[in-house]
C-alpha positions as semicolon CSV with decimal commas, in nm:
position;residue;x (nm);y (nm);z (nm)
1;X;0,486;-2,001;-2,985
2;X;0,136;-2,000;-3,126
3;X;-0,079;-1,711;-3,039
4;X;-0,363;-1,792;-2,802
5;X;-0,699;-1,817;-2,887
6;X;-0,980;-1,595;-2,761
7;X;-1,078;-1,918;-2,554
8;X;-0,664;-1,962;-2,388
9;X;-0,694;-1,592;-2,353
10;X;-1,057;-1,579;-2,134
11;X;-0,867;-1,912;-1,906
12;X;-0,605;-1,704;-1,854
13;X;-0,774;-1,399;-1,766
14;X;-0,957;-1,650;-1,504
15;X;-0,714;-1,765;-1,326
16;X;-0,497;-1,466;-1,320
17;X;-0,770;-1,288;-1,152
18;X;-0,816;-1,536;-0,943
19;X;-0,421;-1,547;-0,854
20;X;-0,460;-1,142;-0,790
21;X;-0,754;-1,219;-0,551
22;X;-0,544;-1,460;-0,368
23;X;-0,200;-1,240;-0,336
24;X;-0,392;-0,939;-0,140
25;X;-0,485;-1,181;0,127
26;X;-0,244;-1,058;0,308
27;X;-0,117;-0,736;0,142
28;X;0,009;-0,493;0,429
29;X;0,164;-0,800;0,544
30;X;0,477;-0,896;0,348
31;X;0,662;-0,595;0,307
32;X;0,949;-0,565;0,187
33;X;0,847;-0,835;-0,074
34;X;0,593;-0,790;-0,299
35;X;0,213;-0,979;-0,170
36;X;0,200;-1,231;-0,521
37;X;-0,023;-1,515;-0,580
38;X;0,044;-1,810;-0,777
39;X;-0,190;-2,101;-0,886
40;X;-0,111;-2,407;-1,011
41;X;-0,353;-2,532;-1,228
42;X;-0,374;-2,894;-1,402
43;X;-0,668;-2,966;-1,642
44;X;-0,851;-2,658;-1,602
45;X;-0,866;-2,758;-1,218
46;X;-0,678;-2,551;-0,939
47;X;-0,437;-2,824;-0,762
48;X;-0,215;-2,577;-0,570
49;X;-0,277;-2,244;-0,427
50;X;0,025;-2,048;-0,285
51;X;0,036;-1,646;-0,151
52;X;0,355;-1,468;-0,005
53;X;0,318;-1,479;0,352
54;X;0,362;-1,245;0,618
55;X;0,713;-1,096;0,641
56;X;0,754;-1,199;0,258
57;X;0,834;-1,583;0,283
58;X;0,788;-1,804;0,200
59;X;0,716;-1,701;-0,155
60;X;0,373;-1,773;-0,276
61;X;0,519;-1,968;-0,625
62;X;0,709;-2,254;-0,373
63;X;0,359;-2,226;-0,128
64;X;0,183;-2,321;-0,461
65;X;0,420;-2,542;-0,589
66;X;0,401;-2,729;-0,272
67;X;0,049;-2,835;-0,225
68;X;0,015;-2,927;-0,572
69;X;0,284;-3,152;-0,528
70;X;0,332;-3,447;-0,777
71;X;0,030;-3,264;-0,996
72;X;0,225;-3,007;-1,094
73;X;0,439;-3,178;-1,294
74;X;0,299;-3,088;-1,700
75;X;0,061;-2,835;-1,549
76;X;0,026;-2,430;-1,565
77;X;0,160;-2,206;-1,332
78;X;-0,016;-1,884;-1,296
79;X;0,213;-1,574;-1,096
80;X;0,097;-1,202;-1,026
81;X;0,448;-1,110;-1,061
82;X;0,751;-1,271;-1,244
83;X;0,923;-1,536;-1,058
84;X;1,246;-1,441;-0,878
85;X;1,564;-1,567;-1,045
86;X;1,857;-1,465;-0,788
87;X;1,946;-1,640;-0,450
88;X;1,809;-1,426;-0,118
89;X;1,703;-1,601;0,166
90;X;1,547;-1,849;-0,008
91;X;1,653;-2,013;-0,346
92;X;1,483;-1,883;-0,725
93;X;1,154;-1,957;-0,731
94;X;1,264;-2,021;-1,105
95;X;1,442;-2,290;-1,087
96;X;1,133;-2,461;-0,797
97;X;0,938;-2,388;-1,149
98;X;1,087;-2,561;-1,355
99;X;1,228;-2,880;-1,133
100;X;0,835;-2,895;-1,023
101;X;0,796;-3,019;-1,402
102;X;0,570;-2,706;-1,449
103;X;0,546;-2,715;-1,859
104;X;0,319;-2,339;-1,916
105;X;0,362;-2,015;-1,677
106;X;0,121;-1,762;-1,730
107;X;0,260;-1,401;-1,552
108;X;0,076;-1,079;-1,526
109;X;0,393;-0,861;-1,479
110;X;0,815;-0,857;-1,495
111;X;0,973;-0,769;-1,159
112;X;1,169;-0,445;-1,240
113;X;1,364;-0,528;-0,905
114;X;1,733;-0,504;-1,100
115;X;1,816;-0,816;-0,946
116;X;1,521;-1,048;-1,147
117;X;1,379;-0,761;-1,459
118;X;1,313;-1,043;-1,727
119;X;1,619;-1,327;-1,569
120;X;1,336;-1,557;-1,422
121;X;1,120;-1,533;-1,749
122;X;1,425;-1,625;-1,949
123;X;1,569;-1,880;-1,711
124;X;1,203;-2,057;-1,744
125;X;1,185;-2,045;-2,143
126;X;1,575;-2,185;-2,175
127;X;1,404;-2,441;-1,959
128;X;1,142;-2,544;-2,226
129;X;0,853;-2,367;-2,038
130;X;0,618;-2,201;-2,261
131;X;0,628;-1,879;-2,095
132;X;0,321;-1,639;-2,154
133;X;0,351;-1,255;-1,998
134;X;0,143;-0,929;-1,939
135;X;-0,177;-1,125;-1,834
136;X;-0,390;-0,866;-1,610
137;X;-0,074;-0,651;-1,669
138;X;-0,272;-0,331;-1,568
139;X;-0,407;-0,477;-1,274
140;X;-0,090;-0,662;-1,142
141;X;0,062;-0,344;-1,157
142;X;-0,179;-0,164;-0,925
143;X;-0,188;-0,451;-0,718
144;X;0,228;-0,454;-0,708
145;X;0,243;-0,084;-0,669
146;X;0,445;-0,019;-0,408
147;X;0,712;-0,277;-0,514
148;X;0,751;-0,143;-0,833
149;X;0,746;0,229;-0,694
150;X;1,054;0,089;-0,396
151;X;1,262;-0,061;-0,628
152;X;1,269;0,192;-0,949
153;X;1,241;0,563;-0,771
154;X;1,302;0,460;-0,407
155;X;0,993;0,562;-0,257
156;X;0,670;0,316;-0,132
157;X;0,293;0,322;-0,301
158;X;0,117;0,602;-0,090
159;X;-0,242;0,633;-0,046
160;X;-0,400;0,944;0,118
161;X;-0,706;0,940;0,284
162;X;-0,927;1,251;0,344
163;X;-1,251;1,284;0,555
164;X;-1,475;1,610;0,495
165;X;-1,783;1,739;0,547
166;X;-2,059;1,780;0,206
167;X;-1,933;2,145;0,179
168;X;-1,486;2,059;0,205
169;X;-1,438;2,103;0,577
170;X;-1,232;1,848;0,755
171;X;-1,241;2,002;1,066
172;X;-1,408;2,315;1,290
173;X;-1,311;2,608;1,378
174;X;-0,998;2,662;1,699
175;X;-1,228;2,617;1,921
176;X;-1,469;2,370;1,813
177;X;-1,480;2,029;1,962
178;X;-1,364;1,749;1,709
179;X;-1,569;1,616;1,427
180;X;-1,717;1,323;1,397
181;X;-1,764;1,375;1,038
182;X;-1,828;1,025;0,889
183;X;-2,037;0,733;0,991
184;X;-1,996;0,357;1,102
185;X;-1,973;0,197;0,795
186;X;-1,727;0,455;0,624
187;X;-1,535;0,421;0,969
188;X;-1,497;0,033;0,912
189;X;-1,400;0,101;0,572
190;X;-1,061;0,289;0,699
191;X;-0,997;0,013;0,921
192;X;-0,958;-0,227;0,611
193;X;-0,765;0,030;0,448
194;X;-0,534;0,048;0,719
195;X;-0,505;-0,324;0,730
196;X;-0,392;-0,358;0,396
197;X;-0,122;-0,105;0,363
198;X;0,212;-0,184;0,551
199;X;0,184;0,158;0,792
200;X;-0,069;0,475;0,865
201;X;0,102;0,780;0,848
202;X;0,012;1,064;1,007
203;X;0,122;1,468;1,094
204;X;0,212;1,564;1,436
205;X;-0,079;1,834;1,400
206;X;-0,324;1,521;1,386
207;X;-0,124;1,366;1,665
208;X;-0,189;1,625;1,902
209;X;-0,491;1,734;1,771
210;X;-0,701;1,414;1,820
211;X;-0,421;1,172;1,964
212;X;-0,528;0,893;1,732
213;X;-0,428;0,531;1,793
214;X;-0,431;0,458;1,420
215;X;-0,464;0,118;1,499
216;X;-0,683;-0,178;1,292
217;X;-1,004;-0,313;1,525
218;X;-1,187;-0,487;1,282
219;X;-1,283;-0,858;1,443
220;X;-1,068;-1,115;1,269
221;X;-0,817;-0,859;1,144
222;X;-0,522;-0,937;1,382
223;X;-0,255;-0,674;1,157
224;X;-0,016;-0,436;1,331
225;X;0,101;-0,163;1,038
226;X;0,359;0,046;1,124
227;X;0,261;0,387;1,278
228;X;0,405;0,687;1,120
229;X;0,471;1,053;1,264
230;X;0,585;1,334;1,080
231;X;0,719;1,554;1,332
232;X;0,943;1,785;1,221
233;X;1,032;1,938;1,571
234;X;1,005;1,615;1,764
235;X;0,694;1,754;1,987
236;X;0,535;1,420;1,993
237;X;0,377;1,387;2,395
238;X;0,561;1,105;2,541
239;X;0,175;1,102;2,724
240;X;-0,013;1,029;2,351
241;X;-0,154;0,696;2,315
242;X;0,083;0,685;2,025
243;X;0,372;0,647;2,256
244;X;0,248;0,464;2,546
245;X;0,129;0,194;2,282
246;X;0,439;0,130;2,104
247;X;0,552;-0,144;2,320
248;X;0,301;-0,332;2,142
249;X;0,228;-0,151;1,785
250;X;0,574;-0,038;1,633
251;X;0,559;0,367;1,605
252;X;0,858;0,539;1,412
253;X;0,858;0,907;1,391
254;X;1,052;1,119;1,117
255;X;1,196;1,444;1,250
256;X;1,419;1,718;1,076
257;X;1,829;1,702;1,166
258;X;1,821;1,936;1,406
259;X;1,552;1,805;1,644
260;X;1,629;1,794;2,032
261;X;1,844;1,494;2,089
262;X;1,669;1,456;2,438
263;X;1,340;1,457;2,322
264;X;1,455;1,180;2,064
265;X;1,624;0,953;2,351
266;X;1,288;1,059;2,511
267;X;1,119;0,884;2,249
268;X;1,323;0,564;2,201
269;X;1,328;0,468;2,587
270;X;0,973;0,457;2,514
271;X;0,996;0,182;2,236
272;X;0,952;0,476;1,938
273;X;1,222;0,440;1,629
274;X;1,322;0,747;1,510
275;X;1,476;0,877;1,231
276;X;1,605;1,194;1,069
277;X;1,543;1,367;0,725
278;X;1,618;1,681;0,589
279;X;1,421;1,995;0,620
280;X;1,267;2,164;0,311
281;X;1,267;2,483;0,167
282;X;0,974;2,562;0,369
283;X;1,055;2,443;0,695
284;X;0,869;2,161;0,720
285;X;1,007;1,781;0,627
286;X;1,116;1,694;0,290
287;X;0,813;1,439;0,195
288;X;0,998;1,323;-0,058
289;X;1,291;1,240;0,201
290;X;1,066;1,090;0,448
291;X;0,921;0,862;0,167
292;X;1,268;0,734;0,103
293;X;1,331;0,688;0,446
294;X;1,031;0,455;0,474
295;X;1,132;0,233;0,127
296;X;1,487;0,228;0,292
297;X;1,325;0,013;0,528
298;X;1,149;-0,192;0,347
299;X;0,764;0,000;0,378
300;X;0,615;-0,080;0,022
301;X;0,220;0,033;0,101
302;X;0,162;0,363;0,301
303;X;-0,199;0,482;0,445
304;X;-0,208;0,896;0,510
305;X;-0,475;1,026;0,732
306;X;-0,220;1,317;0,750
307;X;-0,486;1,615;0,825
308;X;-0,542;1,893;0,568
309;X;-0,159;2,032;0,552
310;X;0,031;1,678;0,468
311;X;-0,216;1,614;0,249
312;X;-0,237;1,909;0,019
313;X;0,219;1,888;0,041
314;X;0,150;1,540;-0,121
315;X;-0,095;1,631;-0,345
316;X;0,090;1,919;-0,468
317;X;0,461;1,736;-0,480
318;X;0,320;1,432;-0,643
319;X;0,382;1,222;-0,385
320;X;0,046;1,058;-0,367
321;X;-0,017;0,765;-0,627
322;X;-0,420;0,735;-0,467
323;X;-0,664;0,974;-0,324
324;X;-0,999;0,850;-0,146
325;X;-1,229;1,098;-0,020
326;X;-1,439;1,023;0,209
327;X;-1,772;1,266;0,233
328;X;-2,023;1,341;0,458
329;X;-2,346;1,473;0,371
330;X;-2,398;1,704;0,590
331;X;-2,213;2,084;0,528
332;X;-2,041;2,257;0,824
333;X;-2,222;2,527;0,742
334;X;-2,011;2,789;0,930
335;X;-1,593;2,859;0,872
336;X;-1,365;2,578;0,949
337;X;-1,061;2,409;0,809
338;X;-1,095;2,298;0,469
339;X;-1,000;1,931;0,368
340;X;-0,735;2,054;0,124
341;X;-0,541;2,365;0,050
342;X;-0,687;2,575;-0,260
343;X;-0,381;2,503;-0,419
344;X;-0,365;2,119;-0,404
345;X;-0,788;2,093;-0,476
346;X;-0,738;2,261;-0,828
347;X;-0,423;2,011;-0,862
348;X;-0,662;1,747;-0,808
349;X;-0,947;1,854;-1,004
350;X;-0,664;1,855;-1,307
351;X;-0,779;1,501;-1,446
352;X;-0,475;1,557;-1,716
353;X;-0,279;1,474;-1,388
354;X;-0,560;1,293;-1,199
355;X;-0,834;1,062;-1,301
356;X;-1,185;1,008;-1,101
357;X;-1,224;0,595;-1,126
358;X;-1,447;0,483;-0,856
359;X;-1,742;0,663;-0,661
360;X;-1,950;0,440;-0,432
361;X;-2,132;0,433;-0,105
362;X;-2,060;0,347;0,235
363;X;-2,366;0,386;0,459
364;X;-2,469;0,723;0,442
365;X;-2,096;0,869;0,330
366;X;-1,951;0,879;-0,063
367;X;-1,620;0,746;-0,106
368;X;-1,441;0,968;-0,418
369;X;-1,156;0,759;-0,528
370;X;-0,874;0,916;-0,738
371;X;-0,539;0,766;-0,890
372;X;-0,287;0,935;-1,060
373;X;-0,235;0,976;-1,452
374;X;0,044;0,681;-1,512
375;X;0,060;0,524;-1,103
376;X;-0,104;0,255;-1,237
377;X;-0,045;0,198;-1,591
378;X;0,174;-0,129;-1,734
379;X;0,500;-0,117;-1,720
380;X;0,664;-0,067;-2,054
């Protein structure tokens, strides 16, 4: 195969980042699968536009495939994510590829799912497709995070949020009232965040603290996430407006082994799943476990508004592939509960372990956005 020229190369750029654009449409959505985007494209015109759809099919190469139709026969294919080769629920989208007459497929990324890992590439070339790979590798693989993250170490993409006031506080002192630390626009900002993440997980400490609905309001955003308690002890009211919502928005809370088995049947009478990890070394949940727990379900994307003490145990156990700050102006100006332990802000300060990549506004707030050193490099 003839390298491409600078020309080939800019197309393909193009479209892929078009086909990216396309695939987060309805990220948070399609969980367990991966959200991909695929364009067909036929004379440097788009003729078929596909996404995975919500509860992962059907896949967004077949969408794509379809409503080019007859045009896709001797046109390119462009995929977020390499084609699946094995039979699920649905057959390879390999084999749609090349029966569609598709004679070029342009990929960002190979699927290190053990079941695919290079099969649908291959089973295209043998075809006589000119297969071209690693096209907006970098940013497929942020985009296809969590996947990647499920099916190599077992655990989904997690994102932590933070709120905190100009000087580190996230909250007063015992007996303040609660903070309102960050304004409207910020505010609406979580609520897309939320929406494009598969659940919001929170600590039980939050949970009783300001009994949060954690739910998304945004006009036009119909999405249910999951939402997550970590509750060690299983001291969850069966009064929160966690509970007495999750007829309609599913709620699962993770509690250690030995929590009370009436306060779980408590729980699940209600409508709440449940489920049981171990216990750490320092008596609270082992994050790591819950994680697990959560890609053992299927849960690729997960949103933490955890409160100061999840949040600096992530932080500090490398558990947390993004961090986005979101700061007030104003100081506290008197002693309150800092944002993060001391422990986990000099962690995050490290940028041989953490690297600053985005600062903007929102309203009168600064979001700080942080990823970790090698979440979202290419795959090798």
């Amino acid at each position: 195969m003839m390298a491409a020229s600078v020309t080939d190369t800019a197309t393909d750029e193009s479209f892929m980042a078009a086909a990216l654009t396309l695939g987060r449409r309805y990220m948070g959505q399609t969980w367990p699968n991966p959200a991909v985007g695929a364009l067909v494209v036929r004379d440097g015109q788009i003729v078929g536009r596909g996404m995975t759809k919500p509860s992962g099919r059907p896949h967004a190469e077949t969408e794509a495939l379809q409503e080019a139709g007859d045009l896709a026969r001797g046109a390119t294919l462009y995929v977020t994510l390499e084609p699946c080769s094995h039979h699920g629920l649905t057959p390879p989208c390999a084999d749609a590829v090349v029966a569609a007459g598709i004679t070029r497929v342009v990929s960002a990324l190979e699927d290190p799912d053990a079941r695919v890992a290079g099969r649908g590439h291959a089973r295209m070339a043998a075809a006589g497709i000119d297969v071209v790979t690693g096209t907006l590798q970098a940013e497929a693989h942020r985009a296809h995070l969590g996947h990647i993250l499920r099916v190599t170490q077992g655990r989904p993409m997690l994102t932590l949020k933070l709120a905190e006031t100009a000087d580190g506080y996230a909250a007063g002192g015992d007996h303040d009232p609660r903070l309102m630390i960050t304004g409207l626009a910020a505010n609406n900002r979580v609520q897309m965040w939320r929406a494009f993440h598969d659940a919001v997980m929170i600590g039980v400490g939050t949970a009783h603290a300001d009994d949060p609905l954690l739910t998304v309001r945004l006009p036009g955003l119909e999405r249910k996430p999951w939402r997550i308690v970590l509750d060690t002890k299983l001291s969850l009211s069966l009064r929160s407006r966690l509970v007495s919502t999750a007829q309609d928005w599913p709620v699962l809370v993770i509690c250690g082994e030995a929590a009370p088995k009436d306060a779980e049947t408590a729980l699940i009478k209600a409508g709440v799943h449940v489920t049981r990890v171990a216990i750490a070394a320092d008596g609270h949940l082992d994050l790591a476990a819950a994680l697990g727990a959560l890609a053992a379900r299927g849960l690729t994307r997960i949103f933490s508004e955890g409160g100061p003490t999840v949040a600096s145990h992530l932080v500090r156990q490398d558990l947390a592939d993004e961090v986005v700050i979101v700061r007030a102006p104003r100081p506290l100006l008197r002693p309150g509960v800092p944002s993060l332990q001391d422990a986990a802000r000099v962690a995050l300060a490290d940028q041989n372990h953490w690297r600053p990549y985005d600062v903007e506004a929102a309203g009168i707030d600064q979001i700080l956005r942080y990823e970790r050193v090698g979440a979202c490099l290419p795959v090798l």
